[in-house]
Amino acid sequence: MSKSFIEHVIFLFCVFLLCPTMALASSTDIQQGLLAYKELEFEKAGKAFQKALDTKGLSKKDRLQALRYLAICQYNQGEQQTAAKTWKQAMSLDRTLKLPSGQAPSVVKFFEALRPKPPKRIIKRPVPRPVERRAMLRRITPTQPPPKPFLETHMISVIAAGTGILAATTAGILTGVTYGHIDKMRTEAPNSLPHYSSAQTTATTATALWITSGVLTAGAVGLYVAGK
């Protein structure tokens, strides 16, 4: 047998002997760290967990456990930044990593804030076809009723305006009659008493009609403006 073959066999034999020893040593370090952690000796526990992590060939399960407790020990020693870094290393191995039970609310809040939040789901709605889009717009757009006819919306103002015009026309006629009586009074001075009485009556009626027409016209304008 060649010398290189013998050296290779010796190397594999040494590895075979050392691997269980190293695994046992790392497991012992983790157990010592857990005992110190339960006694609230966070500095001692942290050193034991760190020693286990420095061991080569550490299994994923043991590494995850050591990182988890090491982060808590670092936090309780006031090393928040280091604890956050250690906790993120642990989460890189297991995103569903949870804290041990019985932790203080401040500890839970600190480490849970480091947990990456799931990305928001963006729901893409299908673009509606032209026919569907028009139907959708018709459902969304409120239908406005057609405008009502002018007479229907302004009936009261039209009636008031018409009545005012009729009153003004009648007042104008009565005013003319009044002036006719006055002219007769001038020409028939001795017999002017009947004409004077008629003139006074028509003048009073004409004045009342003029006032009525003014009020009705003003009311009609006001109602029209208010109804626009």
PDB file of C-alpha atoms in Angstrom, residues 77-182:
ATOM      1  CA  GLN A  77     -27.603  42.175  29.066  1.00  0.00           C
ATOM      2  CA  GLY A  78     -28.612  45.375  27.247  1.00  0.00           C
ATOM      3  CA  GLU A  79     -27.040  44.406  23.912  1.00  0.00           C
ATOM      4  CA  GLN A  80     -30.095  45.046  21.770  1.00  0.00           C
ATOM      5  CA  GLN A  81     -28.264  45.481  18.464  1.00  0.00           C
ATOM      6  CA  THR A  82     -26.256  42.284  18.918  1.00  0.00           C
ATOM      7  CA  ALA A  83     -29.398  40.451  20.029  1.00  0.00           C
ATOM      8  CA  ALA A  84     -31.238  41.616  16.904  1.00  0.00           C
ATOM      9  CA  LYS A  85     -28.399  40.397  14.683  1.00  0.00           C
ATOM     10  CA  THR A  86     -28.305  36.999  16.411  1.00  0.00           C
ATOM     11  CA  TRP A  87     -32.080  36.642  16.189  1.00  0.00           C
ATOM     12  CA  LYS A  88     -32.038  37.385  12.462  1.00  0.00           C
ATOM     13  CA  GLN A  89     -29.404  34.667  12.002  1.00  0.00           C
ATOM     14  CA  ALA A  90     -31.729  32.247  13.763  1.00  0.00           C
ATOM     15  CA  MET A  91     -34.679  33.293  11.593  1.00  0.00           C
ATOM     16  CA  SER A  92     -32.585  32.695   8.478  1.00  0.00           C
ATOM     17  CA  LEU A  93     -32.595  29.033   9.532  1.00  0.00           C
ATOM     18  CA  ASP A  94     -36.285  28.952  10.470  1.00  0.00           C
ATOM     19  CA  ARG A  95     -38.707  31.756   9.593  1.00  0.00           C
ATOM     20  CA  THR A  96     -41.315  30.300  11.954  1.00  0.00           C
ATOM     21  CA  LEU A  97     -38.946  30.578  14.928  1.00  0.00           C
ATOM     22  CA  LYS A  98     -40.740  31.351  18.193  1.00  0.00           C
ATOM     23  CA  LEU A  99     -39.541  32.577  21.563  1.00  0.00           C
ATOM     24  CA  PRO A 100     -39.451  30.214  24.537  1.00  0.00           C
ATOM     25  CA  SER A 101     -42.525  30.468  26.748  1.00  0.00           C
ATOM     26  CA  GLY A 102     -42.564  32.690  29.809  1.00  0.00           C
ATOM     27  CA  GLN A 103     -40.859  35.723  28.234  1.00  0.00           C
ATOM     28  CA  ALA A 104     -41.505  39.259  29.447  1.00  0.00           C
ATOM     29  CA  PRO A 105     -43.797  41.416  27.238  1.00  0.00           C
ATOM     30  CA  SER A 106     -40.885  43.736  26.419  1.00  0.00           C
ATOM     31  CA  VAL A 107     -38.820  40.777  25.161  1.00  0.00           C
ATOM     32  CA  VAL A 108     -41.693  39.497  23.027  1.00  0.00           C
ATOM     33  CA  LYS A 109     -42.322  42.950  21.567  1.00  0.00           C
ATOM     34  CA  PHE A 110     -38.644  43.457  20.708  1.00  0.00           C
ATOM     35  CA  PHE A 111     -38.107  40.164  18.899  1.00  0.00           C
ATOM     36  CA  GLU A 112     -41.514  40.047  17.211  1.00  0.00           C
ATOM     37  CA  ALA A 113     -40.789  43.464  15.703  1.00  0.00           C
ATOM     38  CA  LEU A 114     -37.778  41.891  13.966  1.00  0.00           C
ATOM     39  CA  ARG A 115     -39.901  39.281  12.250  1.00  0.00           C
ATOM     40  CA  PRO A 116     -40.239  40.109   8.533  1.00  0.00           C
ATOM     41  CA  LYS A 117     -43.766  40.974   7.564  1.00  0.00           C
ATOM     42  CA  PRO A 118     -45.319  39.077   4.665  1.00  0.00           C
ATOM     43  CA  PRO A 119     -45.578  41.105   1.454  1.00  0.00           C
ATOM     44  CA  LYS A 120     -48.932  42.602   0.661  1.00  0.00           C
ATOM     45  CA  ARG A 121     -50.931  40.696  -1.884  1.00  0.00           C
ATOM     46  CA  ILE A 122     -51.782  42.813  -4.906  1.00  0.00           C
ATOM     47  CA  ILE A 123     -55.054  41.664  -6.397  1.00  0.00           C
ATOM     48  CA  LYS A 124     -55.214  42.460 -10.091  1.00  0.00           C
ATOM     49  CA  ARG A 125     -58.736  42.878 -11.320  1.00  0.00           C
ATOM     50  CA  PRO A 126     -59.393  41.870 -14.906  1.00  0.00           C
ATOM     51  CA  VAL A 127     -59.921  44.747 -17.303  1.00  0.00           C
ATOM     52  CA  PRO A 128     -63.609  44.690 -18.331  1.00  0.00           C
ATOM     53  CA  ARG A 129     -64.507  44.421 -21.956  1.00  0.00           C
ATOM     54  CA  PRO A 130     -65.915  47.521 -23.723  1.00  0.00           C
ATOM     55  CA  VAL A 131     -69.505  46.280 -23.450  1.00  0.00           C
ATOM     56  CA  GLU A 132     -69.079  45.369 -19.775  1.00  0.00           C
ATOM     57  CA  ARG A 133     -67.337  48.691 -19.122  1.00  0.00           C
ATOM     58  CA  ARG A 134     -70.226  50.673 -20.595  1.00  0.00           C
ATOM     59  CA  ALA A 135     -72.706  48.672 -18.535  1.00  0.00           C
ATOM     60  CA  MET A 136     -70.585  49.260 -15.428  1.00  0.00           C
ATOM     61  CA  LEU A 137     -70.455  53.000 -16.093  1.00  0.00           C
ATOM     62  CA  ARG A 138     -74.224  53.078 -16.507  1.00  0.00           C
ATOM     63  CA  ARG A 139     -74.604  51.383 -13.124  1.00  0.00           C
ATOM     64  CA  ILE A 140     -72.149  53.763 -11.458  1.00  0.00           C
ATOM     65  CA  THR A 141     -73.299  57.013 -13.120  1.00  0.00           C
ATOM     66  CA  PRO A 142     -76.523  58.229 -11.502  1.00  0.00           C
ATOM     67  CA  THR A 143     -79.321  58.886 -13.965  1.00  0.00           C
ATOM     68  CA  GLN A 144     -80.627  62.429 -13.830  1.00  0.00           C
ATOM     69  CA  PRO A 145     -84.326  62.986 -14.414  1.00  0.00           C
ATOM     70  CA  PRO A 146     -85.232  65.110 -17.453  1.00  0.00           C
ATOM     71  CA  PRO A 147     -85.900  68.778 -16.726  1.00  0.00           C
ATOM     72  CA  LYS A 148     -89.527  69.623 -16.027  1.00  0.00           C
ATOM     73  CA  PRO A 149     -91.435  71.989 -18.323  1.00  0.00           C
ATOM     74  CA  PHE A 150     -91.242  75.689 -17.512  1.00  0.00           C
ATOM     75  CA  LEU A 151     -94.943  76.028 -16.697  1.00  0.00           C
ATOM     76  CA  GLU A 152     -94.821  73.043 -14.319  1.00  0.00           C
ATOM     77  CA  THR A 153     -91.944  74.408 -12.273  1.00  0.00           C
ATOM     78  CA  HIS A 154     -92.979  78.087 -12.390  1.00  0.00           C
ATOM     79  CA  MET A 155     -96.784  77.785 -12.431  1.00  0.00           C
ATOM     80  CA  ILE A 156     -97.313  79.981  -9.356  1.00  0.00           C
ATOM     81  CA  SER A 157     -95.021  82.731 -10.626  1.00  0.00           C
ATOM     82  CA  VAL A 158     -96.738  82.666 -14.052  1.00  0.00           C
ATOM     83  CA  ILE A 159    -100.195  82.957 -12.446  1.00  0.00           C
ATOM     84  CA  ALA A 160     -99.005  85.793 -10.202  1.00  0.00           C
ATOM     85  CA  ALA A 161     -97.444  87.621 -13.145  1.00  0.00           C
ATOM     86  CA  GLY A 162    -100.594  87.190 -15.255  1.00  0.00           C
ATOM     87  CA  THR A 163    -102.812  88.434 -12.442  1.00  0.00           C
ATOM     88  CA  GLY A 164    -100.500  91.417 -11.941  1.00  0.00           C
ATOM     89  CA  ILE A 165    -100.670  92.283 -15.628  1.00  0.00           C
ATOM     90  CA  LEU A 166    -104.477  91.997 -15.584  1.00  0.00           C
ATOM     91  CA  ALA A 167    -104.652  94.241 -12.510  1.00  0.00           C
ATOM     92  CA  ALA A 168    -102.349  96.783 -14.131  1.00  0.00           C
ATOM     93  CA  THR A 169    -104.454  96.774 -17.315  1.00  0.00           C
ATOM     94  CA  THR A 170    -107.674  97.279 -15.341  1.00  0.00           C
ATOM     95  CA  ALA A 171    -106.027 100.026 -13.306  1.00  0.00           C
ATOM     96  CA  GLY A 172    -104.977 101.770 -16.514  1.00  0.00           C
ATOM     97  CA  ILE A 173    -108.536 101.613 -17.852  1.00  0.00           C
ATOM     98  CA  LEU A 174    -109.959 102.991 -14.604  1.00  0.00           C
ATOM     99  CA  THR A 175    -107.360 105.738 -14.597  1.00  0.00           C
ATOM    100  CA  GLY A 176    -108.524 106.734 -18.065  1.00  0.00           C
ATOM    101  CA  VAL A 177    -112.135 106.725 -16.862  1.00  0.00           C
ATOM    102  CA  THR A 178    -111.117 108.931 -13.929  1.00  0.00           C
ATOM    103  CA  TYR A 179    -109.548 111.490 -16.244  1.00  0.00           C
ATOM    104  CA  GLY A 180    -112.776 111.412 -18.324  1.00  0.00           C
ATOM    105  CA  HIS A 181    -114.839 112.327 -15.261  1.00  0.00           C
ATOM    106  CA  ILE A 182    -112.411 115.131 -14.436  1.00  0.00           C
TER     107      ILE A 182
END
